[in-house]
Coordinates of C-alpha atoms and ligand atoms in Angstrom, one line a residue:
X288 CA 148.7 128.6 165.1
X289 CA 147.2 127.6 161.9
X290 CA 144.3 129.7 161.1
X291 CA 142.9 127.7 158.3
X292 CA 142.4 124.7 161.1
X293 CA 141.3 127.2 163.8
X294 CA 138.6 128.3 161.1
X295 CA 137.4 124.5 160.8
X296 CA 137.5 123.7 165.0
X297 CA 134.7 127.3 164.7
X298 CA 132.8 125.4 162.5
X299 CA 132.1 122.7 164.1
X300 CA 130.5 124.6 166.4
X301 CA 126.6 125.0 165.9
X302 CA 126.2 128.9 166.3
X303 CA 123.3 129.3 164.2
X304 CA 121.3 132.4 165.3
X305 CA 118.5 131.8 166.1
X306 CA 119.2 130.6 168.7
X307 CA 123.1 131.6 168.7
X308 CA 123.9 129.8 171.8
X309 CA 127.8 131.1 171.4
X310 CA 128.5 129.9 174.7
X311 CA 131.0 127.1 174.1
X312 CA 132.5 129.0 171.0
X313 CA 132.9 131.8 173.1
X314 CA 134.9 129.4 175.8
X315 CA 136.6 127.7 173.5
X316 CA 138.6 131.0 171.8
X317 CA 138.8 132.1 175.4
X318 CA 141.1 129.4 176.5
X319 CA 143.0 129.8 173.6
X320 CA 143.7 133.5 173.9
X321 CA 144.2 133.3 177.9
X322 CA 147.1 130.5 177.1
X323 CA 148.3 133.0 174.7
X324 CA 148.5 135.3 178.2
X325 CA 145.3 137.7 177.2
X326 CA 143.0 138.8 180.1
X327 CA 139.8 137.7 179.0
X328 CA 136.3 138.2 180.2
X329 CA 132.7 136.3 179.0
X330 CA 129.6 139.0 179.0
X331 CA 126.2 137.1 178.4
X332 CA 123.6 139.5 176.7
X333 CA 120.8 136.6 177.4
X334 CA 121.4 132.4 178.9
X335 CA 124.2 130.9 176.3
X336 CA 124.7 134.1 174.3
X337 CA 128.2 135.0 175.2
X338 CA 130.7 137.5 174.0
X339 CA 134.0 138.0 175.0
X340 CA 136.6 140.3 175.7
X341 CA 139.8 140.0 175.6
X342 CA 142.7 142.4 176.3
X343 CA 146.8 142.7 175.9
X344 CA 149.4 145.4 176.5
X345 CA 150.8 148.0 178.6
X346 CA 147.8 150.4 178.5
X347 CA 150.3 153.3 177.2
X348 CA 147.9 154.5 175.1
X349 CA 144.4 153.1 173.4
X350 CA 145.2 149.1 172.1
X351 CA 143.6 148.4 167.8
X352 CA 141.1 146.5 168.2
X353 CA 139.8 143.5 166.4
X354 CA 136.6 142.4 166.1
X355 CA 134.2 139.3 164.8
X356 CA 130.7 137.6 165.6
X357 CA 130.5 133.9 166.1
X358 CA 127.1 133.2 165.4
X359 CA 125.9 132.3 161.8
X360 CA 122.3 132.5 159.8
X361 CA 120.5 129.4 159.1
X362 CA 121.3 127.2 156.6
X363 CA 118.3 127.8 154.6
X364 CA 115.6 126.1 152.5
X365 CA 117.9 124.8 150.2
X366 CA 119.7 121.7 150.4
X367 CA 123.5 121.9 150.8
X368 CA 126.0 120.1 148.5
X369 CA 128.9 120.1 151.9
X370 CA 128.5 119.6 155.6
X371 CA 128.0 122.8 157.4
X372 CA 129.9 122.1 159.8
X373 CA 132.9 119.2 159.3
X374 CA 135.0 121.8 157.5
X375 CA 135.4 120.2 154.2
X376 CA 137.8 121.3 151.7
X377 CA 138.1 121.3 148.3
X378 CA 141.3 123.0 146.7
X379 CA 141.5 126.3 147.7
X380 CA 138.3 126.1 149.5
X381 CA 136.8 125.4 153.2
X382 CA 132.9 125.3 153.0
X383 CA 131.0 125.6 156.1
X384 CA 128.0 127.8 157.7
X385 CA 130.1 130.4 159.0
X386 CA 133.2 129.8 156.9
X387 CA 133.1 132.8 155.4
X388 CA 130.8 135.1 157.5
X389 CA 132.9 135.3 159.5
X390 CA 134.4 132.6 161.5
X391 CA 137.7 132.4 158.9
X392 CA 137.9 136.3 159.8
X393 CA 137.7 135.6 163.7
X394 CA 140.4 132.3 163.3
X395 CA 143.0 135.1 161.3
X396 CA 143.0 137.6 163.6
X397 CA 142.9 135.0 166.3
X398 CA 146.2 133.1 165.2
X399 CA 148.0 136.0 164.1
X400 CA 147.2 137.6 168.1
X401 CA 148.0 134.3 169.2
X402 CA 151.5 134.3 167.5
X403 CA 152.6 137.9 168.8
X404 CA 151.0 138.3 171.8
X405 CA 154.5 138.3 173.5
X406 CA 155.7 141.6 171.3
X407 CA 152.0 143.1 172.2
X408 CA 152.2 142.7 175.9
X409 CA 155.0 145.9 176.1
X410 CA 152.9 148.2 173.8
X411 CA 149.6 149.4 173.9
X412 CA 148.6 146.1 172.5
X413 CA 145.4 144.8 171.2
X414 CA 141.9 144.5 171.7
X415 CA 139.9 141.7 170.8
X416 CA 136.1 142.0 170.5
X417 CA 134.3 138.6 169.9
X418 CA 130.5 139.1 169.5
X419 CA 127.3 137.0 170.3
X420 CA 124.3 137.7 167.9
X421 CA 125.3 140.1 165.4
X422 CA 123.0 138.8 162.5
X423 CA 119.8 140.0 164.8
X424 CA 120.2 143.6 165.5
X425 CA 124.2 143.0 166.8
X426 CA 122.9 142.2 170.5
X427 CA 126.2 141.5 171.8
X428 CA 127.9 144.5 170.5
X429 CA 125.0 146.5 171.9
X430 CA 125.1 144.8 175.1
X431 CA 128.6 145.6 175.4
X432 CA 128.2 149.5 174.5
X433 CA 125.6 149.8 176.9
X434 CA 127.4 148.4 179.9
X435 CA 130.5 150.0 179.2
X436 CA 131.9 146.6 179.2
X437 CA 134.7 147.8 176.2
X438 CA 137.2 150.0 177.8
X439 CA 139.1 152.4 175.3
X440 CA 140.8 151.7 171.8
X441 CA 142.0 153.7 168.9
X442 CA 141.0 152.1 166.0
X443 CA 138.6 149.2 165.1
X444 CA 139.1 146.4 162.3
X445 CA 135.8 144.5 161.5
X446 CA 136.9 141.3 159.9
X447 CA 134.0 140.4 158.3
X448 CA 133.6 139.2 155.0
X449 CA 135.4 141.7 152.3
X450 CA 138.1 139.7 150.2
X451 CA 140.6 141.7 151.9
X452 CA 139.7 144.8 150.5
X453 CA 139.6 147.5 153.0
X454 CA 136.6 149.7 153.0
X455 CA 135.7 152.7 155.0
X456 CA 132.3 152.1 156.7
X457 CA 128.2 151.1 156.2
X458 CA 125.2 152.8 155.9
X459 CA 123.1 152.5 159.6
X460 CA 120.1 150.8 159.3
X461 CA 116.5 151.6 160.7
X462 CA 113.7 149.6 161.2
X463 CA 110.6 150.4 161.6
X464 CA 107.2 148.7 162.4
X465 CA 103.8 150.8 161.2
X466 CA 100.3 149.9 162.4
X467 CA 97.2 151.3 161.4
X468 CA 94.3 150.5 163.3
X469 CA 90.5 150.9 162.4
X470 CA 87.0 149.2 162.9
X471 CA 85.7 145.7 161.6
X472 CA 82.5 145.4 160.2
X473 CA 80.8 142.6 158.3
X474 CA 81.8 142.0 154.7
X475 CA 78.7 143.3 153.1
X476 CA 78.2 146.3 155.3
X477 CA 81.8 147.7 154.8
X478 CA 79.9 151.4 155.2
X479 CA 79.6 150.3 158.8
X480 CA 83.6 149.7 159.4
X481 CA 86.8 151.3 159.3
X482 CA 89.1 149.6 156.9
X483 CA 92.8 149.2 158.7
X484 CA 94.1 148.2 155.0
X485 CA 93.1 150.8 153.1
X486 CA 95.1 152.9 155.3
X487 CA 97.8 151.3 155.1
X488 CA 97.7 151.7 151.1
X489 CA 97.7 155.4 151.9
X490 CA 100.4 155.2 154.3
X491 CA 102.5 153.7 151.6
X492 CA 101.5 156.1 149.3
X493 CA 102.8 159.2 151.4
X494 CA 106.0 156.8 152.0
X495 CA 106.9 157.0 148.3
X496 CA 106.9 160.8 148.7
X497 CA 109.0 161.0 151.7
X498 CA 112.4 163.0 151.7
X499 CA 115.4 162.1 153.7
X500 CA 117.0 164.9 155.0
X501 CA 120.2 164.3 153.9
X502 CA 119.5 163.0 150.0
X503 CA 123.0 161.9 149.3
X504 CA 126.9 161.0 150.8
X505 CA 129.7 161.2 148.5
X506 CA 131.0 158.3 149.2
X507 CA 127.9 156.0 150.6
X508 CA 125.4 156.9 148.3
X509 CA 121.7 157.5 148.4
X510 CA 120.0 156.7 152.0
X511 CA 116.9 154.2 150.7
X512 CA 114.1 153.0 152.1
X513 CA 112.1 149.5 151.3
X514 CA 108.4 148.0 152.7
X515 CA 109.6 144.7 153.3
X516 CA 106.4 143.2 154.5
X517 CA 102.6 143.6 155.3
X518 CA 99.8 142.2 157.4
X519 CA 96.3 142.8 157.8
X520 CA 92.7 141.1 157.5
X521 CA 92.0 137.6 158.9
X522 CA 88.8 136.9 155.9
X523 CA 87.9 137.8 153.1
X524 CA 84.0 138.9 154.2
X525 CA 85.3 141.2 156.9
X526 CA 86.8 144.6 157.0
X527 CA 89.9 144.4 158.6
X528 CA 90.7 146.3 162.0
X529 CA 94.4 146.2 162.3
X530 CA 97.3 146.2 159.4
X531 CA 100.8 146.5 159.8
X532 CA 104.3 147.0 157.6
X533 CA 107.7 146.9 158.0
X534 CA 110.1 149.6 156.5
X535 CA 113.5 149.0 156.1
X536 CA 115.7 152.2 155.6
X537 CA 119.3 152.3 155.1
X538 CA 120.8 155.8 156.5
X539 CA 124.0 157.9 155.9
X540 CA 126.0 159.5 158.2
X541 CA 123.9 162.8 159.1
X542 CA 120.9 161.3 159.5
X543 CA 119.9 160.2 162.7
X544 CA 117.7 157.3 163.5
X545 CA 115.7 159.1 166.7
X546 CA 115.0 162.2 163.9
X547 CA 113.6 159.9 161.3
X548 CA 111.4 157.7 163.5
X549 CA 109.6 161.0 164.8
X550 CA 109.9 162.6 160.8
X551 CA 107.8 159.4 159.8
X552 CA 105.0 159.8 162.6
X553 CA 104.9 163.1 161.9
X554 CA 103.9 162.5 158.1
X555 CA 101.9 159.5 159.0
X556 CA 100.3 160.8 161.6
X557 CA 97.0 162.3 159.7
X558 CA 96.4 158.5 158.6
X559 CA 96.3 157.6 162.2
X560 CA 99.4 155.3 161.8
X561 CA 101.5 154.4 164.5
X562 CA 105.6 154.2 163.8
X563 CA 107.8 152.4 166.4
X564 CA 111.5 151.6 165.6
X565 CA 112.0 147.8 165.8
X566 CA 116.6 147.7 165.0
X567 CA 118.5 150.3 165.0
X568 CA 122.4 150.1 163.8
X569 CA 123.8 153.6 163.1
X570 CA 126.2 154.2 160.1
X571 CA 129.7 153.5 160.3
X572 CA 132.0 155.6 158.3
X573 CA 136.1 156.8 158.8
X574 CA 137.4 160.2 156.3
X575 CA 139.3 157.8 153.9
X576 CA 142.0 160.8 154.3
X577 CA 143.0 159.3 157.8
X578 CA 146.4 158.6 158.6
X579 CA 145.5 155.4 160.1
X580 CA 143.0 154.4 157.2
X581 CA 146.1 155.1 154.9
X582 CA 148.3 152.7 156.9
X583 CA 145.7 150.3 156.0
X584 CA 145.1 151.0 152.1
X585 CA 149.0 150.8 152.2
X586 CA 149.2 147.1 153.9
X587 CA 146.3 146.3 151.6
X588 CA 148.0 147.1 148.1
X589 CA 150.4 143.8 147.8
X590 CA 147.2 141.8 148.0
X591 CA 145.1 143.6 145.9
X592 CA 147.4 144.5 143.1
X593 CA 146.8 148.0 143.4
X594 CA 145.8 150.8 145.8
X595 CA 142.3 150.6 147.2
X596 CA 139.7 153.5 146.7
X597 CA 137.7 154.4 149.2
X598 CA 134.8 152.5 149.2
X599 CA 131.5 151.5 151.6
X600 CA 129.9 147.7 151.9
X601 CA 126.6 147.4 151.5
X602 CA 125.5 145.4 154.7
X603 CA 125.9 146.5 158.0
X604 CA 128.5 145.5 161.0
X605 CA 129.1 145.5 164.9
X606 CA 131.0 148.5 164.5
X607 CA 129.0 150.8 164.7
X608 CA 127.9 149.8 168.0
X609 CA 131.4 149.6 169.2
X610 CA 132.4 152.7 168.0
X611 CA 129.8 154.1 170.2
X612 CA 130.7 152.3 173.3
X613 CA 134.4 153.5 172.4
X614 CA 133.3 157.0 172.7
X615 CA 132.2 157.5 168.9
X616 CA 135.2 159.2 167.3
X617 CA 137.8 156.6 166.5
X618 CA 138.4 155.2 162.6
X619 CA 137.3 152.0 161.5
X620 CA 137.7 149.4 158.5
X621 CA 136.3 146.5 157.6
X622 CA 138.2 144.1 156.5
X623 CA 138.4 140.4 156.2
X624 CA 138.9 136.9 154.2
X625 CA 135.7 136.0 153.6
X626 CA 133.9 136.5 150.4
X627 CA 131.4 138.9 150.7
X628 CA 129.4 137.6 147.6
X629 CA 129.0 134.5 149.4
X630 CA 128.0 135.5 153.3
X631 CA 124.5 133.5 154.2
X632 CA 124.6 131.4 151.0
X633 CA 123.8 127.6 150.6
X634 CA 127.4 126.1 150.3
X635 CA 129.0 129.2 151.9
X636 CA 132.8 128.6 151.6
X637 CA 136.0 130.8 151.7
X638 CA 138.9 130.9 150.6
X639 CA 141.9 129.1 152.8
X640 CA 144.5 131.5 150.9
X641 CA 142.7 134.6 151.7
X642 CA 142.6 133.2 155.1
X643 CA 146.6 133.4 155.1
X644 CA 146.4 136.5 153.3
X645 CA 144.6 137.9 156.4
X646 CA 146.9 136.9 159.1
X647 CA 149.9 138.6 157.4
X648 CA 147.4 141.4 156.8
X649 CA 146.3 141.5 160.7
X650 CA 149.7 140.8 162.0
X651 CA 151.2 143.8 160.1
X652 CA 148.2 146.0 161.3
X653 CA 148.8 144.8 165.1
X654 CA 152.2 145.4 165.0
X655 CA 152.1 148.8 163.0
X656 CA 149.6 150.0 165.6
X657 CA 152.6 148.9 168.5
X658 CA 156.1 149.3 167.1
X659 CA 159.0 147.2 168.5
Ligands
ZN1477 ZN1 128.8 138.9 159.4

């Protein structure tokens, strides 16, 4: 199976999220990977939003497990140069919504399953995990973790968009919505009211103060946090009764998400704020020392002319919500063709010989992971 053609057949497929709508995506890898002789099961999260499962090997021990999201973002505002979805080429490259977040990364690991699904049926095999709605909160994942729809495996590989370079985990993400609330009043009797936006600019002044509780990970970084919008007031001549933000905070591995929600209302609370958590993805992050990890830095070398350092990506995946509804202890990489400089950009494209690069990659990770 050519993975470069399956990558153009997922294009053509209108995923974008919203709405997603994965459905016939979803059915269409499906068939292919039940021909192959998978067991394969659809779970809706919502009408149209499908995942799928699908499953080969002797169940001797925990199957690897691969894993990708069909849907897409938007196009944009901008005008594209290339049709998002006809799969056009140009040299090296295959442009496309999708091409390189991360339906190239679903077609690799997809063809190179395809191609030894024989050899994996008497060994413990292989997992495949392909997600609906990922780019909003990772729904499908979620859905999947919650309803125990996932079953066991032993390691995870996210194939989303990395160049093939192998790194180690994410930071979680937290979001947060904060409302302050106070009394309106007309314009020129603001002694009468309460004003909801001034606040808010307090709020957002004790923000600015606030400490995580775990300041710094040695291979992550610094946990941050960023106000990435506010609203309050509908005129100018009143005083305003309600305003809200939204906080976006980016969290390492020791800080947990239920902690810092009640941490914030706890500072916020003298200001009368409200803090409700809106997404919540948890870190994702494997000891690079892990014998597994190693076999991966070790297939990775050829391609990368030279041994890769341990290293975290800077947006977040699936996996951690996978790794949960695994049982939460298992290592994972994330690793794929795309080019992660180029995920959600106008005139997204990847490249096709990364896309080879991958299958040879994945096929030598399937096949480490069940020996002949
Ligand atoms: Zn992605």
């Amino acid at each position: 199976m050519d993975a470069r053609a399956l990558t153009r057949e997922l294009l053509a497929f209108n995923t974008i999220n919203p709405p997603g709508m994965e459905y016939a995506c979803a059915q269409y890898l499906g068939g292919i990977l039940e021909k192959a002789g998978f067991s394969v099961e659809f779970h809706d999260f919502a009408p149209q939003r499908t995942s799928l499962v699908a499953r080969i090997g002797n169940g001797s021990r925990p199957p690897i497990c691969f894993t990708g999201h069909v849907d897409t973002v938007p196009l944009g505002a901008a005008p594209w140069t290339r049709d998002a979805f006809a799969g056009e080429t140009d040299g090296d490259r295959l442009y496309g919504r999708g091409s390189t977040d991360m339906k190239s990364g679903i077609a690799a690991f997809v063809a190179a399953a395809v191609e030894l699904a024989g050899e994996l049926a008497r060994g413990p095999g292989l997992l495949l995990v392909i997600t609906a709605g990922e780019e909003i909160g990772c729904e499908g994942a979620k859905y999947l973790a919650d309803h125990a729809l996932l079953g066991a495996a032993g390691a995870i590989v996210v194939a989303e968009p990395t160049g093939n370079y192998p790194f180690v985990g994410h930071k979680g993400l937290a979001w947060f919505e904060i409302e302050t609330r106070g009394v309106t009043a007309h314009g020129s009797m603001p002694e009468v009211g309460d004003n909801a936006i001034v606040k808010m600019a307090s709020v957002i002044g004790d923000l600015e103060r606030f400490r995580f509780p775990v300041e710094s990970h040695p291979v992550m970084g610094k946990p941050s946090m960023n106000v990435g919008t506010i609203r309050g007031g509908l005129n100018t001549n009143s005083v305003p009764d309600e305003a809200r933000i939204t906080l976006d905070t980016r969290t390492v591995p020791g800080i947990d998400h239920g902690h810092l929600c009640e941490s914030l209302q706890a500072l916020l609370a003298p200001r009368g704020a409200r803090v409700r958590q809106i997404v919540d993805t948890k870190s994702l992050y494997t000891e690079p020392a892990n014998e597994w990890v190693q076999q991966v830095f070790e297939a990775c070398t050829p391609f990368l002319g030279g041994r890769p350092e341990p290293k975290t990506i800077t947006f977040s995946t699936d996996g951690a919500d996978l790794k949960r509804g695994f049982g939460g202890s298992i290592p994972a990489v994330i690793l794929g063709p795309g080019e992660p400089t180029l995920a959600h950009q106008t005139d997204e494209w990847c490249s096709m010989g990364r896309i080879e690069q991958s299958v040879d990659l994945f096929r030598n990770l399937m096949r480490g992971w069940s020996p002949r």
